[in-house]
CSV table of C-alpha atoms in Angstrom, one decimal:
chain,number,residue,atom,x,y,z
A,1,MET,CA,-52.4,7.1,-44.8
A,2,LYS,CA,-51.4,3.8,-45.1
A,3,ALA,CA,-53.8,0.8,-44.1
A,4,CYS,CA,-52.0,-2.2,-42.1
A,5,PRO,CA,-52.7,-5.4,-44.0
A,6,SER,CA,-52.6,-7.4,-40.7
A,7,CYS,CA,-54.9,-5.2,-38.4
A,8,GLY,CA,-56.2,-2.4,-40.4
A,9,ALA,CA,-54.9,0.6,-38.5
A,10,ARG,CA,-53.9,3.6,-40.4
A,11,ASN,CA,-50.4,4.9,-40.4
A,12,ALA,CA,-48.6,7.7,-41.6
A,13,GLU,CA,-47.3,7.7,-45.2
A,14,ARG,CA,-43.7,7.7,-44.1
A,15,SER,CA,-44.3,4.9,-41.3
A,16,GLN,CA,-42.5,1.5,-42.3
A,17,PHE,CA,-44.2,-0.4,-39.2
A,18,CYS,CA,-47.4,-0.5,-38.0
A,19,ASN,CA,-48.1,1.7,-34.8
A,20,GLU,CA,-50.5,-0.8,-33.5
A,21,CYS,CA,-49.3,-4.3,-34.1
A,22,GLY,CA,-45.6,-3.6,-35.4
A,23,GLN,CA,-45.8,-5.6,-38.6
A,24,ARG,CA,-44.1,-4.1,-41.7
A,25,LEU,CA,-46.3,-2.1,-43.7
A,26,PRO,CA,-46.1,-2.1,-48.0
A,27,ALA,CA,-43.9,0.1,-49.4
A,28,ARG,CA,-46.6,2.1,-51.3
A,29,SER,CA,-50.4,2.7,-49.9
A,30,PRO,CA,-53.4,1.2,-51.8
A,31,ARG,CA,-55.3,3.4,-54.3
A,32,SER,CA,-57.8,5.8,-52.9
A,33,VAL,CA,-60.2,4.6,-55.6
A,34,ASP,CA,-60.6,1.2,-54.2
A,35,LEU,CA,-64.1,0.0,-53.3
A,36,ASP,CA,-65.0,-2.1,-50.5
A,37,PRO,CA,-62.5,-4.5,-49.5
A,38,SER,CA,-64.9,-7.3,-50.4
A,39,VAL,CA,-64.3,-6.9,-54.2
A,40,THR,CA,-61.4,-7.3,-56.2
A,41,GLY,CA,-60.4,-3.5,-56.1
A,42,GLU,CA,-60.7,-3.4,-60.0
A,43,PRO,CA,-62.8,-0.3,-61.1
A,44,ASN,CA,-66.2,-0.5,-62.9
A,45,THR,CA,-66.0,-0.3,-66.8
A,46,ALA,CA,-68.6,1.4,-68.9
A,47,GLN,CA,-69.6,0.5,-72.7
A,48,ALA,CA,-71.9,2.2,-75.0
A,49,ASP,CA,-74.5,0.4,-77.1
A,50,PRO,CA,-73.8,0.9,-80.8
A,51,VAL,CA,-77.7,0.8,-81.8
A,52,SER,CA,-79.4,2.7,-78.9
A,53,GLY,CA,-76.5,4.6,-77.6
A,54,ALA,CA,-77.2,3.7,-74.1
A,55,VAL,CA,-74.4,3.5,-71.8
A,56,HIS,CA,-74.0,0.2,-70.0
A,57,VAL,CA,-71.9,0.0,-66.7
A,58,THR,CA,-70.5,-3.3,-66.2
A,59,ALA,CA,-69.6,-3.9,-62.7
A,60,PRO,CA,-66.7,-6.2,-61.9
A,61,PRO,CA,-67.6,-9.8,-60.8
A,62,VAL,CA,-67.7,-10.1,-57.2
A,63,THR,CA,-65.6,-12.6,-55.6
A,64,ALA,CA,-65.2,-13.8,-52.0
A,65,PRO,CA,-63.5,-11.6,-49.5
A,66,VAL,CA,-59.7,-12.4,-49.5
A,67,ALA,CA,-58.6,-13.5,-46.3
A,68,ARG,CA,-56.2,-11.7,-44.8
A,69,ALA,CA,-53.1,-13.3,-43.2
A,70,ALA,CA,-53.0,-13.7,-39.5
A,71,ALA,CA,-50.8,-11.6,-37.5
A,72,PRO,CA,-47.7,-13.8,-36.4
A,73,SER,CA,-48.1,-15.1,-33.2
A,74,THR,CA,-44.7,-14.0,-32.2
A,75,VAL,CA,-45.8,-10.1,-32.2
A,76,PRO,CA,-45.9,-9.4,-28.3
A,77,ALA,CA,-49.2,-7.8,-26.9
A,78,SER,CA,-49.3,-3.9,-27.2
A,79,PRO,CA,-48.1,-2.5,-23.7
A,80,GLY,CA,-50.6,0.3,-24.3
A,81,LEU,CA,-50.9,3.5,-26.5
A,82,VAL,CA,-47.8,5.9,-25.7
A,83,PRO,CA,-48.6,9.6,-26.4
A,84,GLY,CA,-45.9,11.2,-28.6
A,85,SER,CA,-43.7,13.4,-26.7
A,86,GLY,CA,-41.4,14.6,-29.8
A,87,THR,CA,-38.6,12.6,-28.5
A,88,SER,CA,-36.7,10.2,-30.7
A,89,CYS,CA,-37.1,6.3,-30.9
A,90,GLY,CA,-34.0,5.1,-28.7
A,91,SER,CA,-33.6,2.3,-31.5
A,92,CYS,CA,-33.8,3.9,-34.6
A,93,GLY,CA,-34.3,7.7,-34.0
A,94,PHE,CA,-37.7,8.0,-35.5
A,95,ARG,CA,-39.6,10.9,-33.9
A,96,LEU,CA,-43.3,10.6,-33.0
A,97,PRO,CA,-45.2,13.9,-33.4
A,98,PRO,CA,-46.6,15.3,-30.7
A,99,GLY,CA,-50.2,14.5,-30.2
A,100,GLU,CA,-50.0,11.2,-31.9
A,101,THR,CA,-49.9,7.9,-30.2
A,102,ALA,CA,-48.3,4.6,-31.1
A,103,SER,CA,-47.4,1.3,-29.3
A,104,TRP,CA,-44.9,0.3,-31.7
A,105,CYS,CA,-42.2,2.8,-33.4
A,106,PRO,CA,-43.4,3.3,-36.8
A,107,GLY,CA,-39.6,3.4,-38.0
A,108,CYS,CA,-38.2,0.3,-36.8
A,109,GLY,CA,-41.1,-1.8,-35.3
A,110,ALA,CA,-39.7,-1.8,-31.7
A,111,LEU,CA,-41.8,-1.0,-28.9
A,112,PHE,CA,-41.8,3.0,-28.8
A,113,ASP,CA,-41.2,3.1,-25.0
A,114,GLU,CA,-38.6,0.1,-25.0
A,115,PRO,CA,-34.7,1.2,-24.5
A,116,PRO,CA,-32.6,0.2,-27.2
A,117,PRO,CA,-31.0,-3.4,-26.8
A,118,ALA,CA,-27.7,-3.5,-24.8
A,119,ALA,CA,-24.5,-4.2,-26.8
A,120,PRO,CA,-23.3,-7.8,-25.8
A,121,VAL,CA,-20.6,-8.0,-23.6
A,122,ALA,CA,-17.6,-10.1,-24.4
A,123,SER,CA,-17.2,-12.8,-21.4
A,124,THR,CA,-15.1,-15.6,-21.2
A,125,ARG,CA,-17.8,-17.3,-18.5
A,126,THR,CA,-20.3,-19.8,-20.2
A,127,THR,CA,-22.1,-20.5,-17.3
A,128,ALA,CA,-25.9,-19.6,-17.7
A,129,ALA,CA,-27.6,-17.1,-15.6
A,130,THR,CA,-29.6,-19.8,-13.9
A,131,THR,CA,-26.7,-22.0,-12.9
A,132,PRO,CA,-25.9,-21.7,-9.1
A,133,VAL,CA,-22.7,-19.8,-8.4
A,134,ASP,CA,-19.7,-22.1,-7.8
A,135,SER,CA,-18.3,-20.5,-5.0
A,136,THR,CA,-15.0,-22.5,-5.5
A,137,ARG,CA,-14.5,-21.2,-8.6
A,138,GLU,CA,-15.3,-17.4,-7.5
A,139,ALA,CA,-12.9,-18.0,-4.8
A,140,ARG,CA,-10.2,-19.0,-7.5
A,141,ILE,CA,-11.1,-15.9,-9.5
A,142,ARG,CA,-10.5,-13.8,-6.4
A,143,ASP,CA,-7.2,-15.4,-5.8
A,144,THR,CA,-6.1,-14.6,-9.3
A,145,GLU,CA,-6.8,-10.8,-8.9
A,146,PRO,CA,-3.9,-8.6,-8.3
A,147,PRO,CA,-3.1,-8.0,-4.8
A,148,ARG,CA,-4.5,-4.5,-3.5
A,149,PRO,CA,-1.5,-1.9,-3.0
A,150,VAL,CA,-0.5,-1.9,0.9
A,151,VAL,CA,-0.7,1.6,2.2
A,152,VAL,CA,1.9,2.3,4.7
A,153,PRO,CA,0.6,4.1,7.8
A,154,PRO,CA,2.6,7.4,8.3
A,155,GLY,CA,4.4,8.5,11.4
A,156,TRP,CA,5.8,5.1,12.7
A,157,GLY,CA,9.2,4.8,13.8
A,158,LEU,CA,11.6,2.9,16.0
A,159,VAL,CA,13.7,4.4,19.0
A,160,LEU,CA,16.9,2.6,20.1
A,161,LEU,CA,17.0,2.3,23.9
A,162,LYS,CA,20.4,2.1,25.8
A,163,ALA,CA,20.6,2.6,29.3
A,164,GLY,CA,17.4,4.2,29.8
A,165,GLU,CA,18.1,6.9,27.0
A,166,ARG,CA,16.6,7.2,23.8
A,167,LEU,CA,19.2,7.3,21.1
A,168,ASP,CA,18.9,6.8,17.2
A,169,ARG,CA,15.6,7.0,15.5
A,170,PHE,CA,14.5,4.6,12.5
A,171,ALA,CA,11.6,5.9,10.6
A,172,LEU,CA,9.4,3.0,9.2
A,173,ARG,CA,8.6,4.3,5.3
A,174,LYS,CA,8.3,0.9,3.4
A,175,GLU,CA,6.0,-1.8,3.5
A,176,SER,CA,8.5,-4.1,5.2
A,177,SER,CA,11.8,-3.6,7.0
A,178,ILE,CA,14.3,-6.1,8.0
A,179,LEU,CA,16.5,-5.6,11.3
A,180,GLY,CA,20.1,-7.5,11.5
A,181,ARG,CA,23.4,-7.5,12.2
A,182,SER,CA,24.7,-7.4,8.6
A,183,GLU,CA,21.6,-7.5,6.1
A,184,GLY,CA,18.6,-5.5,6.1
A,185,ASP,CA,17.2,-1.9,6.2
A,186,PHE,CA,18.6,-1.5,9.8
A,187,THR,CA,21.5,-2.9,10.8
A,188,PHE,CA,23.8,-3.2,14.1
A,189,PRO,CA,27.1,-4.7,13.3
A,190,ASP,CA,28.7,-4.7,16.6
A,191,ASP,CA,26.1,-6.9,18.5
A,192,PRO,CA,27.3,-10.7,17.7
A,193,GLN,CA,24.1,-12.0,19.4
A,194,LEU,CA,22.2,-10.8,16.2
A,195,SER,CA,21.5,-12.9,13.1
A,196,PRO,CA,22.4,-11.4,9.9
A,197,ARG,CA,18.6,-11.2,9.3
A,198,HIS,CA,17.0,-11.2,12.9
A,199,ALA,CA,13.7,-9.6,12.7
A,200,ARG,CA,11.0,-8.2,10.0
A,201,VAL,CA,8.8,-5.4,10.6
A,202,PHE,CA,5.9,-5.1,8.1
A,203,VAL,CA,2.5,-3.6,7.4
A,204,ARG,CA,-0.7,-5.4,8.0
A,205,GLY,CA,-3.8,-3.4,7.9
A,206,ASP,CA,-3.6,-0.1,9.6
A,207,SER,CA,-0.4,-0.8,11.8
A,208,PHE,CA,2.9,-2.6,11.8
A,209,TRP,CA,3.7,-6.1,13.1
A,210,LEU,CA,6.8,-7.8,14.1
A,211,GLU,CA,8.0,-11.3,13.6
A,212,ASP,CA,11.2,-13.5,14.1
A,213,ALA,CA,13.1,-13.5,10.8
A,214,GLY,CA,14.5,-17.0,11.6
A,215,SER,CA,17.1,-15.7,14.0
A,216,ARG,CA,19.2,-17.9,16.2
A,217,ASN,CA,18.4,-16.1,19.4
A,218,GLY,CA,15.1,-14.9,18.9
A,219,VAL,CA,12.8,-11.8,19.4
A,220,TYR,CA,11.3,-10.7,22.7
A,221,VAL,CA,8.3,-8.5,23.2
A,222,ARG,CA,8.1,-6.6,26.6
A,223,LEU,CA,4.7,-7.4,28.5
A,224,ARG,CA,2.2,-4.8,28.9
A,225,GLU,CA,-0.1,-6.7,30.9
A,226,ALA,CA,-0.5,-10.3,32.6
A,227,ARG,CA,0.5,-12.9,30.0
A,228,GLN,CA,-0.2,-16.7,29.9
A,229,LEU,CA,2.7,-19.0,29.2
A,230,THR,CA,2.8,-22.1,27.2
A,231,ASP,CA,5.0,-25.2,27.9
A,232,LYS,CA,8.7,-23.9,26.6
A,233,ASP,CA,8.3,-20.3,26.2
A,234,MET,CA,11.6,-18.4,26.8
A,235,VAL,CA,11.4,-15.4,29.4
A,236,THR,CA,14.1,-12.7,30.0
A,237,PHE,CA,14.1,-10.0,32.6
A,238,GLY,CA,17.4,-8.2,33.5
A,239,SER,CA,20.3,-10.2,32.2
A,240,LEU,CA,18.6,-13.5,33.0
A,241,VAL,CA,17.1,-15.7,30.4
A,242,PHE,CA,14.7,-18.7,31.4
A,243,ARG,CA,12.6,-21.6,29.7
A,244,PHE,CA,9.3,-22.4,31.1
A,245,GLU,CA,8.4,-25.8,31.7
A,246,ALA,CA,4.9,-26.7,32.7
A,247,PHE,CA,4.1,-29.6,34.9
A,248,GLY,CA,0.4,-29.3,34.4
A,249,PRO,CA,-2.4,-28.9,37.1
A,250,GLY,CA,-2.2,-30.9,40.3
A,251,PRO,CA,-3.6,-30.8,44.0
A,252,ARG,CA,-2.9,-27.6,45.7
A,253,THR,CA,-1.3,-29.2,48.7
A,254,SER,CA,0.2,-32.7,47.5
A,255,SER,CA,-0.3,-35.2,50.3
A,256,ILE,CA,2.9,-36.9,51.7
A,257,LEU,CA,3.1,-40.1,49.6
A,258,THR,CA,3.4,-43.3,51.6
A,259,HIS,CA,4.9,-46.6,50.0
A,260,ALA,CA,3.4,-49.9,50.8
A,261,ASP,CA,5.9,-50.5,53.7
A,262,GLY,CA,4.9,-47.2,55.5
A,263,VAL,CA,7.9,-45.3,54.5
A,264,LYS,CA,7.0,-41.5,53.7
A,265,MET,CA,8.5,-39.6,50.7
A,266,PHE,CA,11.6,-37.5,51.8
A,267,GLY,CA,11.4,-33.9,50.1
A,268,SER,CA,11.0,-30.1,50.9
A,269,GLY,CA,7.9,-27.8,50.4
A,270,ARG,CA,4.3,-28.3,51.2
A,271,GLU,CA,2.9,-27.1,47.6
A,272,ARG,CA,3.2,-29.2,44.7
A,273,PRO,CA,4.9,-26.9,41.7
A,274,PHE,CA,2.9,-26.1,38.8
A,275,GLY,CA,6.0,-25.8,36.6
A,276,ARG,CA,9.5,-24.6,36.5
A,277,LEU,CA,11.8,-21.7,35.0
A,278,VAL,CA,15.2,-23.2,33.9
A,279,ARG,CA,18.0,-21.0,33.6
A,280,ILE,CA,19.7,-20.6,30.2
A,281,LEU,CA,23.4,-20.0,30.7
A,282,GLN,CA,25.7,-17.8,28.3
A,283,ASP,CA,26.9,-21.2,26.6
A,284,GLY,CA,23.2,-22.2,25.7
A,285,SER,CA,23.2,-25.1,28.3
A,286,ASP,CA,20.5,-25.5,31.3
A,287,GLY,CA,21.6,-24.0,34.7
A,288,CYS,CA,19.4,-24.0,38.0
A,289,ALA,CA,15.8,-24.8,37.9
A,290,TYR,CA,13.4,-22.7,40.1
A,291,PRO,CA,10.1,-24.4,40.8
A,292,LEU,CA,6.7,-22.1,40.4
A,293,THR,CA,4.0,-23.0,42.9
A,294,PRO,CA,0.3,-22.3,41.9
A,295,SER,CA,-0.2,-19.6,44.4
A,296,ARG,CA,2.6,-17.0,43.6
A,297,THR,CA,6.2,-17.0,43.1
A,298,ILE,CA,8.4,-13.7,42.9
A,299,LEU,CA,11.4,-13.1,41.7
A,300,GLY,CA,13.7,-9.9,42.1
A,301,ARG,CA,16.9,-8.3,43.1
A,302,LYS,CA,16.3,-8.2,46.8
A,303,SER,CA,13.0,-9.3,47.7
A,304,GLY,CA,11.1,-12.1,46.6
A,305,HIS,CA,11.1,-16.2,46.6
A,306,PHE,CA,14.2,-16.2,44.5
A,307,VAL,CA,16.7,-13.3,44.3
A,308,PHE,CA,19.7,-12.4,42.2
A,309,PRO,CA,21.4,-9.7,43.9
A,310,ASP,CA,24.4,-9.5,41.3
A,311,ASP,CA,22.0,-8.4,38.4
A,312,PRO,CA,21.8,-4.5,38.4
A,313,LEU,CA,19.2,-4.6,35.6
A,314,LEU,CA,16.8,-6.4,38.2
A,315,SER,CA,14.3,-4.3,40.2
A,316,ARG,CA,14.0,-4.8,43.9
A,317,GLN,CA,10.7,-7.2,43.2
A,318,HIS,CA,10.8,-7.6,39.2
A,319,VAL,CA,8.3,-10.4,38.2
A,320,GLN,CA,5.8,-12.8,39.6
A,321,PHE,CA,4.3,-15.9,38.4
A,322,TYR,CA,0.9,-17.5,39.4
A,323,GLU,CA,-1.7,-20.0,38.2
A,324,ARG,CA,-4.8,-19.0,37.0
A,325,ASP,CA,-7.7,-21.6,35.3
A,326,GLY,CA,-5.1,-24.4,35.0
A,327,THR,CA,-2.2,-22.2,33.2
A,328,MET,CA,0.7,-20.5,34.5
A,329,TRP,CA,0.8,-16.5,33.8
A,330,ALA,CA,3.5,-14.1,34.2
A,331,GLU,CA,2.9,-10.6,35.1
A,332,ASP,CA,5.7,-7.6,35.6
A,333,LEU,CA,5.7,-5.8,38.7
A,334,GLY,CA,6.4,-2.3,37.4
A,335,SER,CA,10.2,-2.9,36.9
A,336,SER,CA,12.3,-0.3,35.3
A,337,ASN,CA,13.4,-2.5,32.6
A,338,GLY,CA,10.5,-5.0,32.0
A,339,THR,CA,9.7,-8.5,31.4
A,340,LEU,CA,9.8,-9.9,27.8
A,341,VAL,CA,8.4,-13.2,26.4
A,342,ARG,CA,9.9,-14.6,23.1
A,343,ALA,CA,7.8,-14.3,20.2
A,344,THR,CA,6.7,-17.3,18.5
A,345,ALA,CA,4.2,-15.6,16.0
A,346,ALA,CA,3.8,-12.4,14.4
A,347,VAL,CA,2.9,-9.8,17.1
A,348,GLU,CA,1.0,-6.5,16.4
A,349,LEU,CA,2.8,-3.3,17.6
A,350,LYS,CA,1.4,-0.1,19.1
A,351,SER,CA,2.7,3.0,20.3
A,352,GLY,CA,5.1,2.4,23.2
A,353,SER,CA,5.7,-1.4,22.3
A,354,VAL,CA,9.0,-2.7,23.4
A,355,PHE,CA,11.0,-5.4,21.9
A,356,ARG,CA,14.4,-6.6,22.3
A,357,MET,CA,16.8,-8.9,20.0
A,358,GLY,CA,20.2,-9.7,21.0
A,359,ASP,CA,21.6,-6.7,22.9
A,360,VAL,CA,19.4,-4.2,21.2
A,361,THR,CA,16.1,-2.9,22.4
A,362,MET,CA,13.6,-0.8,20.4
A,363,GLU,CA,10.6,1.1,21.4
A,364,VAL,CA,7.9,1.8,18.8
A,365,THR,CA,6.5,5.3,18.2
A,366,ALA,CA,3.3,6.0,16.3
A,367,PRO,CA,0.6,8.9,15.8
């Protein structure tokens, strides 16, 4: 057995480190004939008297006990004895026999129950662990990461509508598809109202979206419910195209203005208009203007405040406009061909959505 020079614990001959304090043990154990540790360790000597023949035993001189070197202050406190389980040390592979106990591995001096040190991981970051996270820097790191692949939702398509009939079907199998007169994935060369690249249908999230690709005449989306209008919105129904101009809120019933000389204003109507629809003619110029009152204004082919009997694409009562909470709203009245508003930003498409560009009307099909 090896005695530890620091703590005096006894260790197996093959141990290189003390199993109590973890200090390195001498390469060879002290001689078993050593006497009390307070002596020098030299054996007694015997000499025979040449005259009397008596044997005199001379003991070695007693010296002060040799002070042991104090254990280094860096030795961590023992975590407690760990019974041997027959398993190997995680650092050096030393196997502690069953039945023996140790706090430190006799083979390498590491804590017997301590996992092996993890290999250093190469990293370009120099920020210490205690340094607060730089959210701006983390955002830049995220921005430099490669974009995630876009998954194209299956089963989506576009159906060409003409005179109430469904004609060609175009499957949407790409992340982005261009529609136009001469360029893109789906072209319609016979429609002179289309731009070469007119509209784009693209994937965002789990659905497809529609946006204008910088066309001259725009893309119009059919109303599925009442829609709030903003100033300069473009609206089409039948073969008519209008520009909405907002006047802003005002009194429901305008008082008759009187000048200082007592002369009243001459004009028609009792209700102040909230806005107006300006008809856009075929050459792009402005045509007639139709005032929109806050209460309700109906347009149609045969019945309403303004009728257009020569337009066969209009329903009897086609669309109505009214004021709500200080803004103007448009609502289709169940017409056959619908009411459409020009898209000024990307619009999410759903199954049954209808949009129009030039003379081309498309319906969206989805699972």
